[in-house]
Amino acid sequence: MEFTHPDYTVIKRLGQGASGSVYLAVQNRLNRKVAVKVVNESLADTHRQRFVREAHILAQLDHPHIVSVYELAELHDRPGYLLAMAYVDGGTLRERAHGFSLQEALATVQHIAQALGYAHRHGFIHRDVKPDNILFQNNQAMLADFGIARLTDSQTQMTHHGALLGTPTYMSPEQVNGSAVDSRSDLYSLGIVFYEQLAGTPPFKADTAIATGIQHLTQQTPELPSVFSCYQPFIDRVLAKNRDDRPADTDSFLQELHSATEQMRWPLDRELHWLRTQREASPVTGRRSPRNTIISVLSALSVLVVAGIALWLVYSSNRLPATAEDSALSTGVQTISSQPDRPVERPLSDDTTDELVNNTSVITDLPSELSDPSEPGDIQQPEAVTEGTSAANTLAKKLSDAQTLRQAGNWFTKV
């Protein structure tokens, strides 16, 4: 049932929840569009009091990422209140998350963390951070619905008529237990929101609220898709069961998120649903995507091909036929190198002469086949060998004559 009020003209209903309905209306006095939240008639007085408290809280919080409140007024057609707030027409995170890029997801988390930090410094805990309460105006994320917010020094039980106050999917373990909450409880809920953006589904979700709450208390946080593995340590910290193991405040939360983002190996402007389909190598699992594997194989093959071509060129150059000039040069080198070094000419001493004369047998000690060419045999010696043998015999005779003259003391007699 739509509300009636002389200061507002209803355009349409935007949504409906357990505590009331939200309408798009025009504030007649200022001729501006506003969102008007109206409490349900059937709610008990405690819910109406909570509704009024939300208006008081929002009136104290003036932040660019928190939805502003304009007016709290009584209804004219029935008992109850209306709360006029800024109309944010960009939809909720629940509606927009499917087309988000990683950069937009990070900006959303940053904006809401800043809003929470501002509320925490003013003594308020939101206690119901979830995609439905994150709105967008000109791509700026804004936090709404402080209906169950509490002062940090307020000791409020988390049940009402047997129901949990909050949304079990995004509740911190201390909320599920009904314990006192602080700022780290809101950071836990924001961590669940960020996990859901990355993975496409919240980490803890069951068929009933109680079963979901038990998962928050007992189950480890599932691993993110491998492409987002750089955020796994951050998520594990933020979603720690013990609040003392979480970041202490929003400043620490944002600093750790920034450090994790610096390790991201994919462009931040790629859409989240596209990134989830990738299978990049993960520091945890060591898996590699087919694309990366193909690139690695092709790179290895290209190196082998280049190495093979280089080896073939070296081998081919060594087997090229030598030119006539190269052959002549090679022959000349071999001829020169094969010649023995020429001895230095010097006068012969007596000892040297004796040694030469006494070693005549070295020259005359020739094979019988060469020393006696007249001996019959089956093999005819070449002419060059015969001449060499005759020359050797002549030289041996001259050396013998020289020795005889030396013994006689007559060196100058012609031999």
Coordinates of C-alpha atoms in Angstrom, one line a residue:
M1 CA 0.0 0.0 0.0
E2 CA 1.4 3.4 -1.0
F3 CA 1.7 6.1 1.5
T4 CA 0.2 9.6 1.2
H5 CA 1.7 12.8 2.5
P6 CA 1.1 16.4 1.3
D7 CA 4.8 17.1 1.0
Y8 CA 5.5 14.1 -1.3
T9 CA 4.2 12.8 -4.5
V10 CA 4.8 9.1 -5.0
I11 CA 6.1 8.0 -8.4
K12 CA 6.7 4.2 -7.9
R13 CA 7.8 1.6 -5.4
L14 CA 11.5 0.8 -5.6
G15 CA 11.6 -2.1 -3.3
Q16 CA 10.2 -3.8 -0.2
G17 CA 11.8 -5.5 2.8
A18 CA 10.9 -6.9 6.2
S19 CA 10.9 -3.6 7.9
G20 CA 9.3 -1.4 5.2
S21 CA 9.0 -0.3 1.7
V22 CA 11.0 2.2 -0.3
Y23 CA 9.4 4.6 -2.9
L24 CA 10.6 7.0 -5.5
A25 CA 8.9 10.3 -4.9
V26 CA 9.1 14.0 -5.5
Q27 CA 9.6 16.3 -2.6
N28 CA 7.1 19.0 -3.6
R29 CA 8.6 22.0 -1.7
L30 CA 12.0 21.6 -3.4
N31 CA 10.9 19.8 -6.5
R32 CA 13.6 17.1 -6.2
K33 CA 13.5 13.3 -6.5
V34 CA 13.9 11.5 -3.2
A35 CA 13.8 8.0 -1.9
V36 CA 11.2 7.6 0.8
K37 CA 11.4 4.7 3.2
V38 CA 8.2 3.9 5.1
V39 CA 7.9 1.6 8.0
N40 CA 5.3 -1.2 7.9
E41 CA 2.2 -0.8 10.0
S42 CA 2.5 -4.3 11.3
L43 CA 5.9 -3.9 12.9
A44 CA 6.1 -3.7 16.6
D45 CA 7.2 -0.6 18.5
T46 CA 10.8 -1.8 18.6
H47 CA 11.0 -1.8 14.8
R48 CA 9.6 1.7 14.7
Q49 CA 12.1 2.8 17.3
R50 CA 14.9 1.3 15.2
F51 CA 13.5 3.2 12.2
V52 CA 13.7 6.5 14.0
R53 CA 17.2 5.6 15.3
E54 CA 18.4 5.1 11.7
A55 CA 17.2 8.6 10.8
H56 CA 19.1 10.1 13.8
I57 CA 22.3 8.2 12.9
L58 CA 22.2 9.2 9.2
A59 CA 21.6 12.8 10.2
Q60 CA 24.9 12.8 12.1
L61 CA 26.9 11.2 9.2
D62 CA 27.8 13.5 6.4
H63 CA 30.1 11.6 4.1
P64 CA 30.2 11.4 0.2
H65 CA 29.9 7.6 0.4
I66 CA 27.0 7.5 2.8
V67 CA 23.4 8.1 1.6
S68 CA 22.2 11.5 3.1
V69 CA 19.0 11.8 5.0
Y70 CA 16.7 14.8 4.4
E71 CA 13.7 14.4 6.7
L72 CA 12.0 12.2 9.3
A73 CA 8.2 12.8 9.3
E74 CA 5.0 11.2 10.6
L75 CA 2.6 9.6 8.1
H76 CA -0.8 11.4 7.7
D77 CA -2.9 8.4 6.5
R78 CA -1.8 5.9 9.2
P79 CA 0.5 5.6 12.2
G80 CA 4.1 5.4 11.4
Y81 CA 7.0 7.4 9.9
L82 CA 8.6 8.1 6.6
L83 CA 12.3 8.8 6.1
A84 CA 13.2 10.9 3.0
M85 CA 16.8 10.3 1.7
A86 CA 18.8 11.2 -1.3
Y87 CA 17.7 9.3 -4.4
V88 CA 20.6 7.2 -5.7
D89 CA 19.6 6.0 -9.2
G90 CA 22.6 3.8 -10.1
G91 CA 21.2 0.6 -8.7
T92 CA 22.7 -1.7 -6.1
L93 CA 25.8 -3.7 -6.1
R94 CA 23.6 -6.8 -6.3
E95 CA 22.3 -5.6 -9.6
R96 CA 25.5 -4.3 -11.1
A97 CA 28.2 -6.7 -10.0
H98 CA 27.9 -9.0 -13.0
G99 CA 29.3 -6.4 -15.4
F100 CA 32.0 -5.1 -13.1
S101 CA 35.7 -4.9 -13.8
L102 CA 38.3 -5.6 -11.2
Q103 CA 39.1 -1.9 -11.0
E104 CA 35.5 -1.1 -10.3
A105 CA 35.2 -3.8 -7.7
L106 CA 38.3 -2.4 -5.9
A107 CA 36.9 1.2 -6.1
T108 CA 33.6 -0.1 -4.6
V109 CA 35.4 -1.7 -1.7
Q110 CA 37.5 1.4 -1.1
H111 CA 34.5 3.7 -1.1
I112 CA 32.6 1.5 1.4
A113 CA 35.6 1.1 3.6
Q114 CA 36.0 4.9 3.7
A115 CA 32.3 5.2 4.6
L116 CA 32.7 2.6 7.4
G117 CA 35.8 4.2 8.7
Y118 CA 33.9 7.5 9.0
A119 CA 31.0 5.9 10.8
H120 CA 33.3 4.0 13.1
R121 CA 35.1 7.2 14.1
H122 CA 31.7 8.6 15.0
G123 CA 30.9 5.6 17.2
F124 CA 28.6 3.7 14.9
I125 CA 28.8 0.0 13.7
H126 CA 26.7 -0.7 10.6
R127 CA 26.2 -4.5 11.2
D128 CA 24.5 -5.1 7.8
V129 CA 27.1 -4.5 5.1
K130 CA 25.9 -6.4 2.0
P131 CA 25.5 -5.9 -1.8
D132 CA 21.8 -4.8 -1.4
N133 CA 22.9 -1.9 0.9
I134 CA 25.6 -0.6 -1.5
L135 CA 24.1 1.9 -4.0
F136 CA 25.7 3.8 -6.9
Q137 CA 25.5 7.4 -8.0
N138 CA 27.7 8.4 -10.9
N139 CA 29.9 5.3 -10.4
Q140 CA 30.4 6.3 -6.8
A141 CA 29.5 3.6 -4.2
M142 CA 27.4 4.7 -1.3
L143 CA 26.4 2.9 1.9
A144 CA 22.8 2.8 2.9
D145 CA 20.4 1.3 5.5
F146 CA 21.7 2.0 9.0
G147 CA 18.5 0.4 10.4
I148 CA 20.3 -2.0 12.7
A149 CA 23.3 0.1 13.4
R150 CA 24.4 0.5 17.0
L151 CA 26.8 2.7 19.0
T152 CA 30.1 0.9 19.7
D153 CA 29.4 1.0 23.4
S154 CA 25.9 -0.5 23.1
Q155 CA 25.5 -4.0 24.3
T156 CA 22.6 -5.3 22.2
Q157 CA 21.6 -8.9 21.7
M158 CA 21.5 -10.0 18.1
T159 CA 18.2 -11.8 18.3
H160 CA 14.7 -10.6 18.2
H161 CA 11.7 -12.9 18.5
G162 CA 14.1 -15.8 17.6
A163 CA 15.5 -14.1 14.5
L164 CA 19.0 -12.9 13.8
L165 CA 19.3 -9.2 13.0
G166 CA 21.4 -9.0 9.9
T167 CA 21.9 -11.1 6.8
P168 CA 23.5 -14.5 7.7
T169 CA 25.5 -14.7 4.4
Y170 CA 27.5 -11.6 5.4
M171 CA 27.5 -12.0 9.2
S172 CA 30.7 -12.1 11.2
P173 CA 31.2 -15.1 13.6
E174 CA 30.7 -12.8 16.6
Q175 CA 27.4 -11.7 15.2
V176 CA 26.3 -15.3 14.7
N177 CA 27.3 -16.0 18.3
G178 CA 25.3 -13.0 19.5
S179 CA 28.5 -11.5 21.0
A180 CA 29.3 -7.8 21.1
V181 CA 30.5 -6.4 17.8
D182 CA 33.0 -3.7 16.8
S183 CA 34.5 -2.2 13.7
R184 CA 36.2 -5.5 12.7
S185 CA 32.8 -7.1 12.3
D186 CA 31.9 -4.6 9.5
L187 CA 35.3 -5.3 7.9
Y188 CA 34.5 -9.0 7.9
S189 CA 31.2 -8.4 6.1
L190 CA 33.0 -6.1 3.6
G191 CA 35.5 -8.9 3.1
I192 CA 32.6 -11.3 2.2
V193 CA 31.3 -8.8 -0.3
F194 CA 34.7 -8.5 -1.9
Y195 CA 35.1 -12.3 -2.0
E196 CA 31.8 -12.6 -3.7
Q197 CA 32.8 -10.1 -6.4
L198 CA 35.9 -12.1 -7.1
A199 CA 34.6 -15.6 -7.0
G200 CA 31.0 -14.9 -8.2
T201 CA 29.5 -16.5 -5.1
P202 CA 29.8 -15.9 -1.3
P203 CA 32.2 -18.2 0.6
F204 CA 29.5 -19.4 3.0
K205 CA 26.0 -20.1 1.9
A206 CA 23.6 -22.9 2.9
D207 CA 19.9 -23.7 2.6
T208 CA 19.1 -22.2 6.0
A209 CA 20.3 -19.2 8.0
I210 CA 21.5 -21.4 10.9
A211 CA 23.5 -23.7 8.6
T212 CA 25.1 -20.6 7.0
G213 CA 25.9 -19.2 10.4
I214 CA 27.6 -22.5 11.4
Q215 CA 29.8 -22.3 8.3
H216 CA 31.0 -18.9 9.4
L217 CA 31.9 -20.4 12.7
T218 CA 33.5 -23.6 11.7
Q219 CA 34.6 -23.8 8.0
Q220 CA 37.7 -22.4 6.4
T221 CA 37.4 -19.8 3.7
P222 CA 37.4 -21.5 0.3
E223 CA 40.2 -20.6 -2.1
L224 CA 39.6 -17.9 -4.7
P225 CA 39.9 -18.7 -8.4
S226 CA 43.6 -19.0 -9.2
V227 CA 43.7 -15.8 -11.2
F228 CA 42.9 -13.9 -7.9
S229 CA 45.5 -15.8 -5.8
C230 CA 47.3 -12.6 -4.9
Y231 CA 44.2 -11.7 -2.8
Q232 CA 44.1 -15.0 -1.0
P233 CA 46.3 -13.9 2.0
F234 CA 44.2 -10.7 2.3
I235 CA 40.9 -12.6 2.3
D236 CA 42.2 -15.1 4.8
R237 CA 43.2 -12.2 7.1
V238 CA 39.9 -10.3 6.8
L239 CA 37.7 -13.4 7.2
A240 CA 39.6 -14.8 10.2
K241 CA 37.4 -16.4 12.7
N242 CA 39.1 -14.6 15.6
R243 CA 38.6 -10.9 15.1
D244 CA 42.0 -10.2 16.7
D245 CA 43.6 -11.8 13.6
R246 CA 41.8 -9.3 11.2
P247 CA 43.0 -5.8 10.2
A248 CA 42.5 -3.5 13.2
D249 CA 40.7 -0.7 11.3
T250 CA 39.7 0.5 7.8
D251 CA 43.1 2.1 7.2
S252 CA 44.9 -1.2 7.8
F253 CA 42.2 -2.9 5.7
L254 CA 42.8 -0.6 2.7
Q255 CA 46.6 -0.7 3.0
E256 CA 46.6 -4.5 2.9
L257 CA 44.2 -4.5 0.0
H258 CA 46.5 -2.1 -1.9
S259 CA 49.6 -4.3 -1.2
A260 CA 47.7 -7.4 -2.6
T261 CA 46.6 -5.5 -5.7
E262 CA 50.2 -4.5 -6.5
Q263 CA 50.9 -8.2 -7.1
M264 CA 48.0 -8.6 -9.6
R265 CA 49.3 -9.9 -13.0
W266 CA 46.2 -9.1 -15.0
P267 CA 44.9 -5.7 -16.2
L268 CA 42.6 -4.2 -13.7
D269 CA 40.1 -3.0 -16.3
R270 CA 39.2 -6.5 -17.4
E271 CA 35.7 -7.6 -16.3
L272 CA 35.4 -9.9 -13.3
H273 CA 33.5 -12.7 -15.1
W274 CA 36.2 -12.7 -17.9
L275 CA 39.0 -13.0 -15.3
R276 CA 37.2 -15.9 -13.5
T277 CA 37.4 -17.9 -16.7
Q278 CA 41.2 -17.7 -16.8
R279 CA 43.5 -20.4 -15.4
E280 CA 46.7 -18.5 -14.7
A281 CA 49.5 -20.2 -12.7
S282 CA 48.7 -20.0 -9.0
P283 CA 51.3 -19.8 -6.3
V284 CA 49.1 -22.3 -4.3
T285 CA 48.1 -24.9 -6.9
G286 CA 50.8 -24.4 -9.5
R287 CA 48.2 -24.8 -12.3
R288 CA 48.8 -23.2 -15.7
S289 CA 46.3 -22.1 -18.3
P290 CA 46.3 -23.8 -21.7
R291 CA 47.1 -20.5 -23.2
N292 CA 50.2 -20.1 -21.1
T293 CA 51.3 -23.7 -21.8
I294 CA 51.0 -23.2 -25.6
I295 CA 53.0 -20.0 -25.4
S296 CA 55.7 -21.8 -23.4
V297 CA 55.9 -24.7 -25.8
L298 CA 56.1 -22.4 -28.8
S299 CA 58.8 -20.4 -27.2
A300 CA 60.9 -23.6 -26.5
L301 CA 60.4 -24.8 -30.1
S302 CA 61.5 -21.4 -31.5
V303 CA 64.7 -21.6 -29.4
L304 CA 65.4 -25.1 -30.7
V305 CA 64.8 -24.1 -34.3
V306 CA 67.2 -21.1 -34.1
A307 CA 69.8 -23.3 -32.4
G308 CA 69.5 -25.9 -35.1
I309 CA 69.9 -23.4 -37.9
A310 CA 73.0 -22.0 -36.2
L311 CA 74.6 -25.4 -35.9
W312 CA 73.8 -26.3 -39.5
L313 CA 75.5 -23.1 -40.7
V314 CA 78.6 -23.8 -38.7
Y315 CA 78.8 -27.4 -40.0
S316 CA 78.2 -26.4 -43.6
S317 CA 81.0 -23.7 -43.5
N318 CA 83.5 -26.4 -42.3
R319 CA 82.7 -28.6 -45.3
L320 CA 82.9 -26.1 -48.1
P321 CA 85.5 -27.2 -50.9
A322 CA 88.8 -25.4 -50.8
T323 CA 89.7 -23.1 -53.7
A324 CA 92.8 -23.5 -55.8
E325 CA 94.5 -20.6 -54.0
D326 CA 93.6 -22.1 -50.6
S327 CA 95.0 -25.5 -51.8
A328 CA 98.3 -24.0 -53.0
L329 CA 98.7 -22.1 -49.8
S330 CA 98.0 -25.2 -47.7
T331 CA 100.5 -27.2 -49.8
G332 CA 103.1 -24.5 -49.4
V333 CA 102.7 -24.4 -45.7
Q334 CA 103.0 -28.2 -45.4
T335 CA 106.2 -28.1 -47.6
I336 CA 107.8 -25.5 -45.4
S337 CA 106.8 -27.1 -42.2
S338 CA 108.1 -30.5 -43.4
Q339 CA 111.6 -29.2 -44.0
P340 CA 114.0 -29.8 -41.1
D341 CA 115.7 -26.8 -39.6
R342 CA 119.1 -26.1 -41.3
P343 CA 122.0 -26.5 -38.9
V344 CA 124.2 -23.5 -38.1
E345 CA 127.5 -23.9 -39.9
R346 CA 130.6 -23.8 -37.6
P347 CA 134.1 -25.3 -37.7
L348 CA 134.4 -28.9 -36.7
S349 CA 136.2 -29.6 -33.5
D350 CA 138.4 -32.7 -33.0
D351 CA 135.7 -34.2 -30.8
T352 CA 133.0 -33.6 -33.3
T353 CA 135.1 -35.1 -36.1
D354 CA 135.8 -38.2 -34.1
E355 CA 132.1 -38.6 -33.4
L356 CA 131.2 -38.3 -37.1
V357 CA 134.0 -40.7 -38.2
N358 CA 133.2 -43.2 -35.4
N359 CA 129.5 -43.2 -36.3
T360 CA 130.0 -44.0 -39.9
S361 CA 128.2 -47.2 -39.3
V362 CA 125.0 -45.3 -39.0
I363 CA 125.2 -44.4 -42.6
T364 CA 126.7 -47.8 -43.8
D365 CA 124.2 -49.8 -41.7
L366 CA 121.8 -50.1 -44.5
P367 CA 119.5 -53.0 -45.3
S368 CA 121.1 -55.7 -47.3
E369 CA 118.6 -55.2 -50.1
L370 CA 119.8 -51.6 -50.5
S371 CA 123.5 -52.1 -49.7
D372 CA 124.0 -54.7 -52.4
P373 CA 122.0 -53.9 -55.5
S374 CA 123.7 -56.6 -57.5
E375 CA 122.2 -59.3 -55.3
P376 CA 119.5 -61.1 -57.2
G377 CA 116.0 -60.6 -55.9
D378 CA 112.4 -60.6 -57.0
I379 CA 112.0 -56.9 -56.3
Q380 CA 113.9 -54.4 -58.5
Q381 CA 115.0 -51.4 -56.5
P382 CA 114.1 -48.0 -57.9
E383 CA 116.9 -46.0 -59.5
A384 CA 116.7 -43.3 -56.8
V385 CA 117.3 -45.9 -54.1
T386 CA 120.4 -47.3 -56.0
E387 CA 121.9 -43.8 -56.4
G388 CA 121.3 -43.1 -52.8
T389 CA 123.2 -46.3 -51.8
S390 CA 126.2 -45.5 -54.0
A391 CA 126.4 -42.0 -52.6
A392 CA 126.4 -43.3 -49.1
N393 CA 129.2 -45.8 -49.8
T394 CA 131.3 -42.9 -51.3
L395 CA 130.7 -40.7 -48.3
A396 CA 131.7 -43.5 -46.0
K397 CA 135.0 -44.1 -47.9
K398 CA 135.9 -40.4 -47.7
L399 CA 135.2 -40.3 -44.0
S400 CA 137.5 -43.4 -43.5
D401 CA 140.2 -41.7 -45.5
A402 CA 139.8 -38.5 -43.5
Q403 CA 140.3 -40.5 -40.3
T404 CA 143.5 -42.1 -41.6
L405 CA 144.9 -38.7 -42.6
R406 CA 144.0 -37.3 -39.2
Q407 CA 145.8 -40.1 -37.4
A408 CA 148.9 -39.4 -39.6
G409 CA 148.6 -35.7 -38.7
N410 CA 148.2 -34.6 -42.3
W411 CA 144.8 -32.7 -42.5
F412 CA 145.6 -30.8 -45.7
T413 CA 146.2 -33.8 -48.0
K414 CA 143.5 -33.9 -50.6
V415 CA 141.2 -36.8 -50.1

